[in-house]
Amino acid sequence: MPRTSTIIGNSHLVIDTAMARPDATTIVERKGLGHPDTLADHLAERLSRAYSHHTVARFGAVLHHNFDKLALLGGASEVRYGAGEMTAPVRVLVNGRAAPMCGGETIPVEEIVEAEVRAFFTERLPEVSNHLDIVFNITSNSSPGAVLTGDGTPDRTRWFNPRSVDDLRERRVRLSNDTSLGTGWAPENAFESFVRDLVNHFSGESEFALAHAWCGSDVKLMGFWDGDEADIVLCVPQKSRHVASRSEYIRNKETVLAECHRLVGLRLPGAQARFRLNARDVPEKDELYLTYTGSSIESGDEGVVGRGNRVNGLITPLRPMNLEGANGKNPVYHVGKLYNIAAQRLAHRLHETTDGHAEVHLVSTTGQRLDEPWRILVRLSAPDAEIDKVQALVAEVLGEFPALTDELVSDGIELS
């Protein structure tokens, strides 16, 4: 495998070409919009954007914050055919940090957070919105590195309590907050794209979901694909208020399976597909995936940021991945968010340019310039990729970090 090693700015760039393309064998997972981990991810990102909107409007800058340790603890419910109710609330553990003031002006952090949490559940799981226990674990403690000497105050201690936005180091130069990495690859194969679309079809606002009020959103899919045949385990909950009996639940499952095979015919023509739907059901005991809200968050299940879909919306153990939870991280300098998005974008552009498979790995060193990763590894299947064009695309993406922050703050990027 030919290798080119060079320096761009202060970054060590390695470009491998003529790498083997991934074979057809695919294992892929996706968690739908009502899955507790997806709820935690999307809520954390919503809090980050709401806080960013407020501080940009008031002070002209995104102040320091992170909500990427948010967790949801499941409530309790009672489910009956044709009925149901919440009997204990869902606990929302808002764990993280946020600057509580700037230049002497107080930022209503808890008010912003509570309003967004309640609005989020009203939109996503309305049955839960009046059954929430919000726990605030938000600090403004500074990161390690503030050594006290004499009577001076270390600059670092002001990051979460700035006298003005001029106390924010990133206003002068954007440095990586951590030693971490971002990973991206392209293109998806037909099965990976199908998995994303199928889960969205049942858990989002598709014509199917809107036409079948019993269809819940805590959908999860695990699939295996060998290029010709698909073997899929799929969970699709049903909402108890809209299911009058066991037999009706079973008929609804048949409707879901028929829809699955219809979509296979459209998206994977000629492929053989086997589905196991709600595999834990024991109908004769009325042990069914029947829920009041459409999500297992109602009954003891938990959700934690970073345990769900990756930035590309999939969980793909046979593809390169990393464990960063991007949602809720600060959009200005947190590499666990920015490098994953940038790596994915660069991989897509390299795929479009070379017409082959592309992998990108951006590795940061804490304190080094954000736009100068410590290491950059690009791996391409194209044997004749033009190195100059690859280097230009790398430089192009690295130059987009300020604009990437603006996109994130303005809701222009959807994560997972």
Short mmCIF file of C-alpha atoms in Angstrom, two decimals, residues 7-311:
data_model
loop_
_atom_site.label_atom_id
_atom_site.label_comp_id
_atom_site.label_asym_id
_atom_site.label_seq_id
_atom_site.Cartn_x
_atom_site.Cartn_y
_atom_site.Cartn_z
CA ILE A 7 3.60 18.19 6.94
CA ILE A 8 0.72 20.65 6.57
CA GLY A 9 1.19 23.57 8.94
CA ASN A 10 2.05 21.80 12.19
CA SER A 11 0.12 18.65 11.30
CA HIS A 12 1.71 15.37 10.29
CA LEU A 13 -0.34 14.08 7.34
CA VAL A 14 -0.12 10.46 6.18
CA ILE A 15 -1.91 9.41 2.98
CA ASP A 16 -2.27 5.71 2.18
CA THR A 17 -3.54 4.75 -1.26
CA ALA A 18 -4.56 1.46 -2.92
CA MET A 19 -5.98 0.15 0.37
CA ALA A 20 -8.42 -2.72 0.11
CA ARG A 21 -12.06 -1.71 -0.19
CA PRO A 22 -14.31 -3.02 2.57
CA ASP A 23 -16.02 -6.22 1.51
CA ALA A 24 -19.79 -6.57 1.52
CA THR A 25 -20.01 -8.10 4.99
CA THR A 26 -21.77 -5.56 7.19
CA ILE A 27 -22.94 -5.41 10.78
CA VAL A 28 -24.87 -2.24 11.50
CA GLU A 29 -27.07 -0.90 14.27
CA ARG A 30 -29.26 2.17 14.52
CA LYS A 31 -31.30 3.50 17.44
CA GLY A 32 -34.46 5.45 16.63
CA LEU A 33 -35.69 8.82 17.83
CA GLY A 34 -37.43 7.45 20.94
CA HIS A 35 -34.58 5.24 22.12
CA PRO A 36 -33.32 6.48 25.52
CA ASP A 37 -29.75 6.90 24.27
CA THR A 38 -30.93 8.90 21.26
CA LEU A 39 -33.13 11.01 23.53
CA ALA A 40 -30.11 11.74 25.74
CA ASP A 41 -27.93 12.61 22.74
CA HIS A 42 -30.46 14.89 21.11
CA LEU A 43 -31.44 16.62 24.36
CA ALA A 44 -27.80 17.31 25.25
CA GLU A 45 -27.21 18.85 21.83
CA ARG A 46 -30.38 20.91 22.14
CA LEU A 47 -29.18 22.31 25.49
CA SER A 48 -25.80 23.22 24.02
CA ARG A 49 -27.42 25.04 21.12
CA ALA A 50 -29.94 26.86 23.31
CA TYR A 51 -27.20 28.06 25.65
CA SER A 52 -25.06 29.07 22.66
CA HIS A 53 -27.95 31.00 21.09
CA HIS A 54 -28.47 32.90 24.34
CA THR A 55 -24.84 33.84 24.88
CA VAL A 56 -24.27 34.81 21.25
CA ALA A 57 -27.34 37.06 21.38
CA ARG A 58 -26.34 38.65 24.71
CA PHE A 59 -22.55 38.77 24.48
CA GLY A 60 -21.60 38.06 20.87
CA ALA A 61 -19.83 34.77 21.63
CA VAL A 62 -20.46 31.17 22.65
CA LEU A 63 -19.47 31.00 26.31
CA HIS A 64 -17.86 27.95 27.86
CA HIS A 65 -20.17 25.02 28.50
CA ASN A 66 -20.64 21.29 28.01
CA PHE A 67 -23.73 19.14 28.51
CA ASP A 68 -22.29 15.92 27.08
CA LYS A 69 -22.57 13.96 30.35
CA LEU A 70 -26.38 14.23 30.45
CA ALA A 71 -28.28 11.10 31.49
CA LEU A 72 -31.90 9.98 31.62
CA LEU A 73 -33.19 7.59 34.26
CA GLY A 74 -36.33 5.74 33.26
CA GLY A 75 -39.62 6.25 35.05
CA ALA A 76 -42.36 3.73 35.69
CA SER A 77 -45.62 3.04 33.90
CA GLU A 78 -48.63 0.78 33.85
CA VAL A 79 -49.73 -0.58 30.51
CA ARG A 80 -53.07 -2.15 29.61
CA TYR A 81 -54.76 -2.89 26.31
CA GLY A 82 -56.39 0.37 25.29
CA ALA A 83 -54.95 2.35 28.20
CA GLY A 84 -51.88 3.23 30.21
CA GLU A 85 -50.31 5.82 32.46
CA MET A 86 -47.05 7.04 33.94
CA THR A 87 -46.65 6.12 37.60
CA ALA A 88 -43.18 7.57 38.27
CA PRO A 89 -41.33 10.38 36.48
CA VAL A 90 -38.36 10.21 34.14
CA ARG A 91 -35.35 11.77 35.86
CA VAL A 92 -33.28 14.11 33.69
CA LEU A 93 -29.76 14.41 35.12
CA VAL A 94 -28.35 17.57 33.57
CA ASN A 95 -24.66 16.98 34.23
CA GLY A 96 -22.10 19.44 32.96
CA ARG A 97 -20.68 22.91 33.16
CA ALA A 98 -21.79 26.33 31.96
CA ALA A 99 -20.64 29.87 32.61
CA PRO A 100 -23.29 31.41 34.90
CA MET A 101 -22.40 35.02 34.09
CA CYS A 102 -20.35 37.29 31.88
CA GLY A 103 -19.19 40.78 32.78
CA GLY A 104 -21.39 40.81 35.85
CA GLU A 105 -24.56 39.86 33.92
CA THR A 106 -26.21 36.67 35.13
CA ILE A 107 -27.06 33.98 32.60
CA PRO A 108 -30.28 32.12 33.53
CA VAL A 109 -28.74 28.70 32.95
CA GLU A 110 -31.30 26.64 34.85
CA GLU A 111 -34.22 28.51 33.29
CA ILE A 112 -32.82 27.93 29.79
CA VAL A 113 -32.22 24.26 30.52
CA GLU A 114 -35.63 23.60 32.08
CA ALA A 115 -37.49 25.31 29.24
CA GLU A 116 -35.59 23.28 26.64
CA VAL A 117 -36.02 19.97 28.49
CA ARG A 118 -39.78 20.43 28.74
CA ALA A 119 -40.11 21.61 25.14
CA PHE A 120 -38.01 18.66 23.93
CA PHE A 121 -40.19 16.05 25.62
CA THR A 122 -43.37 17.83 24.56
CA GLU A 123 -42.23 17.43 20.96
CA ARG A 124 -40.58 14.00 21.18
CA LEU A 125 -42.62 12.12 23.84
CA PRO A 126 -45.62 14.22 24.87
CA GLU A 127 -46.89 11.57 27.29
CA VAL A 128 -43.72 12.10 29.35
CA SER A 129 -43.66 15.91 29.33
CA ASN A 130 -45.70 16.24 32.55
CA HIS A 131 -43.77 13.46 34.27
CA LEU A 132 -40.24 14.84 34.50
CA ASP A 133 -37.91 15.29 37.44
CA ILE A 134 -35.10 17.60 36.33
CA VAL A 135 -31.94 17.41 38.42
CA PHE A 136 -29.38 20.17 37.90
CA ASN A 137 -25.75 19.12 38.30
CA ILE A 138 -24.24 22.12 36.50
CA THR A 139 -21.01 23.63 37.77
CA SER A 140 -18.72 26.43 36.63
CA ASN A 141 -15.48 24.93 37.92
CA SER A 142 -12.36 25.58 35.86
CA SER A 143 -10.33 22.84 34.21
CA PRO A 144 -7.00 21.67 35.65
CA GLY A 145 -3.99 23.87 35.06
CA ALA A 146 -4.69 26.99 37.10
CA VAL A 147 -1.63 27.26 39.37
CA LEU A 148 -1.85 30.02 41.99
CA THR A 149 1.27 32.17 42.32
CA GLY A 150 1.35 35.36 44.36
CA ASP A 151 -1.75 37.55 44.21
CA GLY A 152 -2.54 37.02 40.53
CA THR A 153 -5.62 35.24 39.20
CA PRO A 154 -4.84 32.63 36.52
CA ASP A 155 -6.59 33.33 33.22
CA ARG A 156 -7.98 29.79 33.17
CA THR A 157 -10.15 30.45 36.22
CA ARG A 158 -12.04 33.13 34.28
CA TRP A 159 -13.12 30.88 31.42
CA PHE A 160 -16.38 29.99 33.18
CA ASN A 161 -16.79 33.45 34.72
CA PRO A 162 -15.38 35.91 32.18
CA ARG A 163 -15.20 39.62 32.86
CA SER A 164 -16.00 40.00 29.16
CA VAL A 165 -15.72 37.85 26.05
CA ASP A 166 -12.11 39.07 25.79
CA ASP A 167 -11.27 36.63 28.60
CA LEU A 168 -12.10 33.75 26.23
CA ARG A 169 -8.84 32.41 24.83
CA GLU A 170 -10.55 31.06 21.72
CA ARG A 171 -11.34 34.63 20.67
CA ARG A 172 -7.62 34.92 19.90
CA VAL A 173 -6.74 31.38 18.86
CA ARG A 174 -8.78 28.17 18.89
CA LEU A 175 -6.95 25.38 20.67
CA SER A 176 -8.03 21.76 21.06
CA ASN A 177 -9.63 21.15 24.44
CA ASP A 178 -8.50 17.53 24.65
CA THR A 179 -6.31 14.81 23.24
CA SER A 180 -8.83 12.85 21.23
CA LEU A 181 -9.78 11.92 17.69
CA GLY A 182 -12.41 12.15 15.00
CA THR A 183 -13.19 9.41 12.52
CA GLY A 184 -15.02 9.41 9.21
CA TRP A 185 -15.51 7.18 6.21
CA ALA A 186 -17.40 7.08 2.92
CA PRO A 187 -19.34 5.86 1.11
CA GLU A 188 -22.06 3.90 2.85
CA ASN A 189 -23.15 0.73 1.19
CA ALA A 190 -26.77 0.14 0.20
CA PHE A 191 -27.57 -1.84 3.34
CA GLU A 192 -26.21 0.81 5.71
CA SER A 193 -28.34 3.46 4.01
CA PHE A 194 -31.35 1.14 4.12
CA VAL A 195 -30.95 0.62 7.87
CA ARG A 196 -30.94 4.36 8.54
CA ASP A 197 -34.00 4.91 6.37
CA LEU A 198 -35.94 1.96 7.78
CA VAL A 199 -35.46 3.09 11.40
CA ASN A 200 -36.39 6.65 10.47
CA HIS A 201 -39.45 5.33 8.68
CA PHE A 202 -40.86 3.79 11.84
CA SER A 203 -39.55 6.21 14.49
CA GLY A 204 -39.94 9.54 12.69
CA GLU A 205 -42.80 11.44 11.12
CA SER A 206 -43.17 9.25 8.05
CA GLU A 207 -46.49 8.62 6.32
CA PHE A 208 -46.51 5.18 7.90
CA ALA A 209 -45.98 6.46 11.45
CA LEU A 210 -48.53 9.23 11.03
CA ALA A 211 -51.10 6.79 9.64
CA HIS A 212 -50.59 4.27 12.45
CA ALA A 213 -51.01 6.00 15.81
CA TRP A 214 -49.94 2.82 17.62
CA CYS A 215 -46.41 2.99 16.18
CA GLY A 216 -43.93 4.04 18.89
CA SER A 217 -40.59 5.75 18.33
CA ASP A 218 -38.21 3.62 20.44
CA VAL A 219 -37.15 1.66 17.37
CA LYS A 220 -33.90 -0.29 17.25
CA LEU A 221 -32.36 -2.33 14.45
CA MET A 222 -29.40 -4.69 14.29
CA GLY A 223 -28.59 -6.03 10.86
CA PHE A 224 -26.18 -8.43 9.17
CA TRP A 225 -25.57 -8.27 5.42
CA ASP A 226 -23.38 -10.39 3.16
CA GLY A 227 -24.07 -8.56 -0.07
CA ASP A 228 -27.01 -10.73 -1.10
CA GLU A 229 -28.95 -11.56 2.04
CA ALA A 230 -29.99 -9.49 5.03
CA ASP A 231 -30.73 -10.84 8.49
CA ILE A 232 -32.37 -8.22 10.69
CA VAL A 233 -33.52 -8.00 14.29
CA LEU A 234 -35.96 -5.11 14.64
CA CYS A 235 -37.81 -3.68 17.63
CA VAL A 236 -40.86 -1.48 17.01
CA PRO A 237 -42.96 -0.65 20.08
CA GLN A 238 -46.69 -0.10 20.05
CA LYS A 239 -48.62 2.48 22.07
CA SER A 240 -51.08 0.83 24.41
CA ARG A 241 -53.88 3.41 24.09
CA HIS A 242 -54.19 2.49 20.41
CA VAL A 243 -54.02 -1.30 20.82
CA ALA A 244 -57.23 -2.83 22.14
CA SER A 245 -56.16 -6.47 22.40
CA ARG A 246 -53.44 -9.05 22.00
CA SER A 247 -54.76 -10.01 18.58
CA GLU A 248 -54.65 -6.39 17.47
CA TYR A 249 -51.03 -6.14 18.63
CA ILE A 250 -50.19 -9.21 16.54
CA ARG A 251 -51.95 -7.78 13.49
CA ASN A 252 -49.97 -4.57 13.88
CA LYS A 253 -46.75 -6.59 13.92
CA GLU A 254 -47.80 -8.19 10.65
CA THR A 255 -48.35 -4.70 9.24
CA VAL A 256 -44.83 -3.70 10.27
CA LEU A 257 -43.32 -6.81 8.70
CA ALA A 258 -45.22 -6.25 5.45
CA GLU A 259 -43.91 -2.69 5.35
CA CYS A 260 -40.37 -3.93 5.96
CA HIS A 261 -40.53 -6.30 3.00
CA ARG A 262 -42.08 -3.59 0.82
CA LEU A 263 -39.16 -1.28 1.58
CA VAL A 264 -36.62 -4.05 0.98
CA GLY A 265 -38.09 -4.49 -2.48
CA LEU A 266 -37.67 -0.78 -3.18
CA ARG A 267 -34.24 -0.22 -1.60
CA LEU A 268 -32.52 -3.60 -1.93
CA PRO A 269 -34.12 -5.09 -5.06
CA GLY A 270 -33.41 -8.77 -5.53
CA ALA A 271 -32.07 -9.21 -1.99
CA GLN A 272 -33.36 -11.83 0.43
CA ALA A 273 -34.28 -10.42 3.83
CA ARG A 274 -35.29 -12.11 7.06
CA PHE A 275 -36.78 -10.10 9.92
CA ARG A 276 -37.22 -10.97 13.58
CA LEU A 277 -39.61 -8.39 15.02
CA ASN A 278 -39.87 -7.76 18.75
CA ALA A 279 -37.98 -10.99 19.39
CA ARG A 280 -38.62 -10.97 23.15
CA ASP A 281 -42.40 -11.14 22.79
CA VAL A 282 -44.22 -14.02 24.47
CA PRO A 283 -47.79 -13.43 23.26
CA GLU A 284 -49.41 -16.25 25.25
CA LYS A 285 -48.17 -14.53 28.44
CA ASP A 286 -48.97 -11.02 27.18
CA GLU A 287 -45.28 -10.14 27.38
CA LEU A 288 -45.17 -7.70 24.49
CA TYR A 289 -43.37 -4.57 23.38
CA LEU A 290 -46.46 -2.58 24.34
CA THR A 291 -45.77 0.82 25.91
CA TYR A 292 -47.74 3.84 27.04
CA THR A 293 -45.39 6.44 25.52
CA GLY A 294 -43.77 4.51 22.68
CA SER A 295 -40.42 4.43 24.48
CA SER A 296 -38.79 2.23 27.11
CA ILE A 297 -37.74 5.39 28.96
CA GLU A 298 -41.16 5.12 30.62
CA SER A 299 -40.26 1.93 32.43
CA GLY A 300 -36.83 1.85 33.96
CA ASP A 301 -34.58 2.03 30.91
CA GLU A 302 -31.78 4.60 30.94
CA GLY A 303 -30.22 6.82 28.31
CA VAL A 304 -26.71 8.28 28.35
CA VAL A 305 -24.97 10.61 25.90
CA GLY A 306 -22.48 8.81 23.68
CA ARG A 307 -24.00 5.33 23.84
CA GLY A 308 -26.09 5.71 20.72
CA ASN A 309 -25.52 6.39 17.04
CA ARG A 310 -22.26 7.90 15.87
CA VAL A 311 -22.16 11.28 14.11
#
